[in-house]
Amino acid sequence: MVNAQWSKNPWNVYKFPGRMEVEKYVYTPGLHGLEFAKALKEGRIIGTKCGDTVYVPPTTFCPDMSRGEVAEVLGPWYIESYTVVYESLDGKPLEKPVVIAVIAPEDAEGALVHYVDADPDEVYIGMPVEPVFKPPEERSGNILDILHFKPTAQA
């Protein structure tokens, strides 16, 4: 049962003491997830093409439960929403604020959540951004192979 006081003010932040045992959590990305990891290692972002629609991140099955095919997502990418983080998880001020955004491509459905390397005062909804990848020799096949997104010249 949900504690009724939690739902009174949706703007309140609730912190629950303790730790999650994330090291025991096993996530199996599926075949398309593995393709996504391989593409990141190559400096590309892919999705799943279902009919005329591409979904990012990729899924093994389309909404109609058919099997999709891998398709490259080229963008352009735009910020759909964002937040600026000023404190660490333990409440200590950060040296530099961190922008975290929901970033969606124009040529696909869905989005990625990632860092944006930009002045928080200049970030806006609809801002065009592009991914910045780690150097090839440093990539390992996970989402952090994208260092961050940065504003494009058309920003």
PDB file of C-alpha atoms in Angstrom:
ATOM      1  CA  MET A   1       0.000   0.000   0.000  1.00  0.00           C
ATOM      2  CA  VAL A   2       1.342   3.434  -0.947  1.00  0.00           C
ATOM      3  CA  ASN A   3       1.754   5.905   1.888  1.00  0.00           C
ATOM      4  CA  ALA A   4      -0.859   8.612   1.205  1.00  0.00           C
ATOM      5  CA  GLN A   5       1.444  11.448   2.292  1.00  0.00           C
ATOM      6  CA  TRP A   6       3.804  10.678  -0.588  1.00  0.00           C
ATOM      7  CA  SER A   7       1.205  11.514  -3.180  1.00  0.00           C
ATOM      8  CA  LYS A   8       0.116  14.841  -1.617  1.00  0.00           C
ATOM      9  CA  ASN A   9       2.879  16.889  -3.203  1.00  0.00           C
ATOM     10  CA  PRO A  10       4.427  15.510  -6.393  1.00  0.00           C
ATOM     11  CA  TRP A  11       7.238  18.096  -6.172  1.00  0.00           C
ATOM     12  CA  ASN A  12       8.670  16.641  -2.971  1.00  0.00           C
ATOM     13  CA  VAL A  13      11.789  14.519  -3.272  1.00  0.00           C
ATOM     14  CA  TYR A  14      11.880  11.411  -1.131  1.00  0.00           C
ATOM     15  CA  LYS A  15      15.090   9.674  -0.223  1.00  0.00           C
ATOM     16  CA  PHE A  16      15.035   6.094   0.961  1.00  0.00           C
ATOM     17  CA  PRO A  17      17.953   4.919   3.074  1.00  0.00           C
ATOM     18  CA  GLY A  18      19.850   1.799   2.160  1.00  0.00           C
ATOM     19  CA  ARG A  19      21.496   0.392  -0.921  1.00  0.00           C
ATOM     20  CA  MET A  20      20.240  -1.440  -3.960  1.00  0.00           C
ATOM     21  CA  GLU A  21      22.131  -4.586  -4.755  1.00  0.00           C
ATOM     22  CA  VAL A  22      22.697  -3.602  -8.361  1.00  0.00           C
ATOM     23  CA  GLU A  23      25.680  -5.894  -8.756  1.00  0.00           C
ATOM     24  CA  LYS A  24      23.251  -8.816  -8.427  1.00  0.00           C
ATOM     25  CA  TYR A  25      20.953  -7.449 -11.124  1.00  0.00           C
ATOM     26  CA  VAL A  26      21.449  -9.143 -14.468  1.00  0.00           C
ATOM     27  CA  TYR A  27      20.133  -7.500 -17.606  1.00  0.00           C
ATOM     28  CA  THR A  28      20.026  -9.398 -20.864  1.00  0.00           C
ATOM     29  CA  PRO A  29      19.845  -6.893 -23.712  1.00  0.00           C
ATOM     30  CA  GLY A  30      18.690  -9.366 -26.351  1.00  0.00           C
ATOM     31  CA  LEU A  31      20.042  -9.638 -29.872  1.00  0.00           C
ATOM     32  CA  HIS A  32      19.247  -6.072 -30.879  1.00  0.00           C
ATOM     33  CA  GLY A  33      20.719  -4.790 -27.611  1.00  0.00           C
ATOM     34  CA  LEU A  34      23.942  -6.563 -28.471  1.00  0.00           C
ATOM     35  CA  GLU A  35      23.856  -4.978 -31.931  1.00  0.00           C
ATOM     36  CA  PHE A  36      23.324  -1.607 -30.220  1.00  0.00           C
ATOM     37  CA  ALA A  37      26.450  -2.192 -28.101  1.00  0.00           C
ATOM     38  CA  LYS A  38      28.491  -3.196 -31.153  1.00  0.00           C
ATOM     39  CA  ALA A  39      27.322  -0.084 -33.012  1.00  0.00           C
ATOM     40  CA  LEU A  40      28.269   2.163 -30.074  1.00  0.00           C
ATOM     41  CA  LYS A  41      31.731   0.636 -30.141  1.00  0.00           C
ATOM     42  CA  GLU A  42      31.882   1.640 -33.826  1.00  0.00           C
ATOM     43  CA  GLY A  43      30.675   5.174 -33.061  1.00  0.00           C
ATOM     44  CA  ARG A  44      27.162   4.651 -34.413  1.00  0.00           C
ATOM     45  CA  ILE A  45      23.674   4.613 -32.910  1.00  0.00           C
ATOM     46  CA  ILE A  46      21.150   2.093 -34.166  1.00  0.00           C
ATOM     47  CA  GLY A  47      17.500   1.324 -33.637  1.00  0.00           C
ATOM     48  CA  THR A  48      14.937  -1.259 -34.681  1.00  0.00           C
ATOM     49  CA  LYS A  49      13.064  -0.639 -37.931  1.00  0.00           C
ATOM     50  CA  CYS A  50       9.442  -1.771 -37.816  1.00  0.00           C
ATOM     51  CA  GLY A  51       7.665  -1.002 -41.068  1.00  0.00           C
ATOM     52  CA  ASP A  52       8.359   2.674 -41.749  1.00  0.00           C
ATOM     53  CA  THR A  53       9.265   3.501 -38.135  1.00  0.00           C
ATOM     54  CA  VAL A  54      12.624   3.183 -36.403  1.00  0.00           C
ATOM     55  CA  TYR A  55      12.698   2.843 -32.616  1.00  0.00           C
ATOM     56  CA  VAL A  56      15.647   3.845 -30.459  1.00  0.00           C
ATOM     57  CA  PRO A  57      16.974   2.262 -28.350  1.00  0.00           C
ATOM     58  CA  PRO A  58      16.436  -0.918 -30.339  1.00  0.00           C
ATOM     59  CA  THR A  59      14.122  -3.688 -29.222  1.00  0.00           C
ATOM     60  CA  THR A  60      14.048  -7.267 -30.372  1.00  0.00           C
ATOM     61  CA  PHE A  61      10.361  -7.137 -31.234  1.00  0.00           C
ATOM     62  CA  CYS A  62       8.199  -4.476 -32.861  1.00  0.00           C
ATOM     63  CA  PRO A  63       4.977  -3.240 -31.227  1.00  0.00           C
ATOM     64  CA  ASP A  64       3.019  -5.764 -33.321  1.00  0.00           C
ATOM     65  CA  MET A  65       5.349  -8.537 -31.999  1.00  0.00           C
ATOM     66  CA  SER A  66       6.991  -9.034 -35.398  1.00  0.00           C
ATOM     67  CA  ARG A  67      10.765  -9.108 -35.626  1.00  0.00           C
ATOM     68  CA  GLY A  68      12.282  -5.772 -36.612  1.00  0.00           C
ATOM     69  CA  GLU A  69      15.522  -5.158 -38.424  1.00  0.00           C
ATOM     70  CA  VAL A  70      18.494  -3.062 -37.370  1.00  0.00           C
ATOM     71  CA  ALA A  71      18.672   0.452 -38.822  1.00  0.00           C
ATOM     72  CA  GLU A  72      21.128   3.273 -38.214  1.00  0.00           C
ATOM     73  CA  VAL A  73      19.788   6.371 -36.475  1.00  0.00           C
ATOM     74  CA  LEU A  74      21.462   9.450 -37.905  1.00  0.00           C
ATOM     75  CA  GLY A  75      19.497  12.261 -36.306  1.00  0.00           C
ATOM     76  CA  PRO A  76      19.504  15.191 -36.097  1.00  0.00           C
ATOM     77  CA  TRP A  77      19.006  14.933 -32.325  1.00  0.00           C
ATOM     78  CA  TYR A  78      17.011  17.355 -30.172  1.00  0.00           C
ATOM     79  CA  ILE A  79      16.579  17.892 -26.443  1.00  0.00           C
ATOM     80  CA  GLU A  80      13.034  16.910 -25.431  1.00  0.00           C
ATOM     81  CA  SER A  81      13.449  17.635 -21.731  1.00  0.00           C
ATOM     82  CA  TYR A  82      16.307  18.167 -19.333  1.00  0.00           C
ATOM     83  CA  THR A  83      17.332  18.754 -15.764  1.00  0.00           C
ATOM     84  CA  VAL A  84      20.312  20.485 -14.225  1.00  0.00           C
ATOM     85  CA  VAL A  85      22.015  18.753 -11.318  1.00  0.00           C
ATOM     86  CA  TYR A  86      23.788  20.998  -8.830  1.00  0.00           C
ATOM     87  CA  GLU A  87      24.470  18.528  -6.017  1.00  0.00           C
ATOM     88  CA  SER A  88      25.903  15.031  -5.729  1.00  0.00           C
ATOM     89  CA  LEU A  89      23.720  12.195  -4.457  1.00  0.00           C
ATOM     90  CA  ASP A  90      24.993  12.871  -0.945  1.00  0.00           C
ATOM     91  CA  GLY A  91      23.982  16.553  -1.133  1.00  0.00           C
ATOM     92  CA  LYS A  92      27.399  18.092  -1.725  1.00  0.00           C
ATOM     93  CA  PRO A  93      27.632  20.923  -4.279  1.00  0.00           C
ATOM     94  CA  LEU A  94      29.171  19.927  -7.618  1.00  0.00           C
ATOM     95  CA  GLU A  95      32.080  21.985  -8.974  1.00  0.00           C
ATOM     96  CA  LYS A  96      30.203  22.370 -12.241  1.00  0.00           C
ATOM     97  CA  PRO A  97      26.449  21.748 -12.764  1.00  0.00           C
ATOM     98  CA  VAL A  98      25.600  18.693 -14.874  1.00  0.00           C
ATOM     99  CA  VAL A  99      22.916  18.769 -17.580  1.00  0.00           C
ATOM    100  CA  ILE A 100      21.083  15.478 -18.139  1.00  0.00           C
ATOM    101  CA  ALA A 101      18.579  15.362 -20.982  1.00  0.00           C
ATOM    102  CA  VAL A 102      16.112  13.191 -22.829  1.00  0.00           C
ATOM    103  CA  ILE A 103      17.480  13.397 -26.355  1.00  0.00           C
ATOM    104  CA  ALA A 104      15.380  12.288 -29.317  1.00  0.00           C
ATOM    105  CA  PRO A 105      16.356  11.797 -32.952  1.00  0.00           C
ATOM    106  CA  GLU A 106      14.294  13.326 -35.722  1.00  0.00           C
ATOM    107  CA  ASP A 107      14.503  10.133 -37.781  1.00  0.00           C
ATOM    108  CA  ALA A 108      13.255   7.693 -35.107  1.00  0.00           C
ATOM    109  CA  GLU A 109      10.787   7.207 -32.260  1.00  0.00           C
ATOM    110  CA  GLY A 110      12.079   7.055 -28.705  1.00  0.00           C
ATOM    111  CA  ALA A 111      15.003   8.750 -27.045  1.00  0.00           C
ATOM    112  CA  LEU A 112      18.196   8.351 -25.048  1.00  0.00           C
ATOM    113  CA  VAL A 113      18.942   9.863 -21.643  1.00  0.00           C
ATOM    114  CA  HIS A 114      22.422  11.297 -21.545  1.00  0.00           C
ATOM    115  CA  TYR A 115      24.693  14.134 -20.499  1.00  0.00           C
ATOM    116  CA  VAL A 116      24.784  17.398 -22.433  1.00  0.00           C
ATOM    117  CA  ASP A 117      28.014  19.386 -22.441  1.00  0.00           C
ATOM    118  CA  ALA A 118      26.580  22.892 -22.438  1.00  0.00           C
ATOM    119  CA  ASP A 119      26.089  25.858 -20.147  1.00  0.00           C
ATOM    120  CA  PRO A 120      22.878  25.121 -18.197  1.00  0.00           C
ATOM    121  CA  ASP A 121      21.660  28.683 -18.827  1.00  0.00           C
ATOM    122  CA  GLU A 122      21.843  28.122 -22.594  1.00  0.00           C
ATOM    123  CA  VAL A 123      20.108  24.726 -22.781  1.00  0.00           C
ATOM    124  CA  TYR A 124      16.512  24.731 -24.053  1.00  0.00           C
ATOM    125  CA  ILE A 125      13.804  22.325 -25.166  1.00  0.00           C
ATOM    126  CA  GLY A 126      14.265  21.664 -28.884  1.00  0.00           C
ATOM    127  CA  MET A 127      17.991  22.460 -28.811  1.00  0.00           C
ATOM    128  CA  PRO A 128      19.795  20.551 -31.585  1.00  0.00           C
ATOM    129  CA  VAL A 129      22.623  18.380 -30.274  1.00  0.00           C
ATOM    130  CA  GLU A 130      24.939  15.684 -31.569  1.00  0.00           C
ATOM    131  CA  PRO A 131      26.681  12.754 -29.900  1.00  0.00           C
ATOM    132  CA  VAL A 132      30.362  12.949 -28.996  1.00  0.00           C
ATOM    133  CA  PHE A 133      31.961   9.506 -28.819  1.00  0.00           C
ATOM    134  CA  LYS A 134      35.042   8.403 -26.916  1.00  0.00           C
ATOM    135  CA  PRO A 135      38.097   7.707 -29.074  1.00  0.00           C
ATOM    136  CA  PRO A 136      37.716   4.285 -30.780  1.00  0.00           C
ATOM    137  CA  GLU A 137      40.397   2.613 -28.653  1.00  0.00           C
ATOM    138  CA  GLU A 138      38.545   3.582 -25.451  1.00  0.00           C
ATOM    139  CA  ARG A 139      35.094   2.286 -26.431  1.00  0.00           C
ATOM    140  CA  SER A 140      33.757  -0.826 -24.738  1.00  0.00           C
ATOM    141  CA  GLY A 141      30.288  -1.260 -26.223  1.00  0.00           C
ATOM    142  CA  ASN A 142      28.063   0.528 -23.710  1.00  0.00           C
ATOM    143  CA  ILE A 143      26.105   3.774 -23.593  1.00  0.00           C
ATOM    144  CA  LEU A 144      29.025   5.569 -21.950  1.00  0.00           C
ATOM    145  CA  ASP A 145      30.914   5.209 -25.230  1.00  0.00           C
ATOM    146  CA  ILE A 146      28.968   8.383 -25.936  1.00  0.00           C
ATOM    147  CA  LEU A 147      30.802  10.885 -23.735  1.00  0.00           C
ATOM    148  CA  HIS A 148      27.976  13.397 -24.008  1.00  0.00           C
ATOM    149  CA  PHE A 149      25.877  15.270 -26.518  1.00  0.00           C
ATOM    150  CA  LYS A 150      26.930  18.783 -27.505  1.00  0.00           C
ATOM    151  CA  PRO A 151      25.032  21.632 -29.142  1.00  0.00           C
ATOM    152  CA  THR A 152      25.350  21.642 -32.918  1.00  0.00           C
ATOM    153  CA  ALA A 153      26.348  24.596 -35.036  1.00  0.00           C
ATOM    154  CA  GLN A 154      22.676  25.232 -35.829  1.00  0.00           C
ATOM    155  CA  ALA A 155      21.991  25.801 -32.098  1.00  0.00           C
TER     156      ALA A 155
END
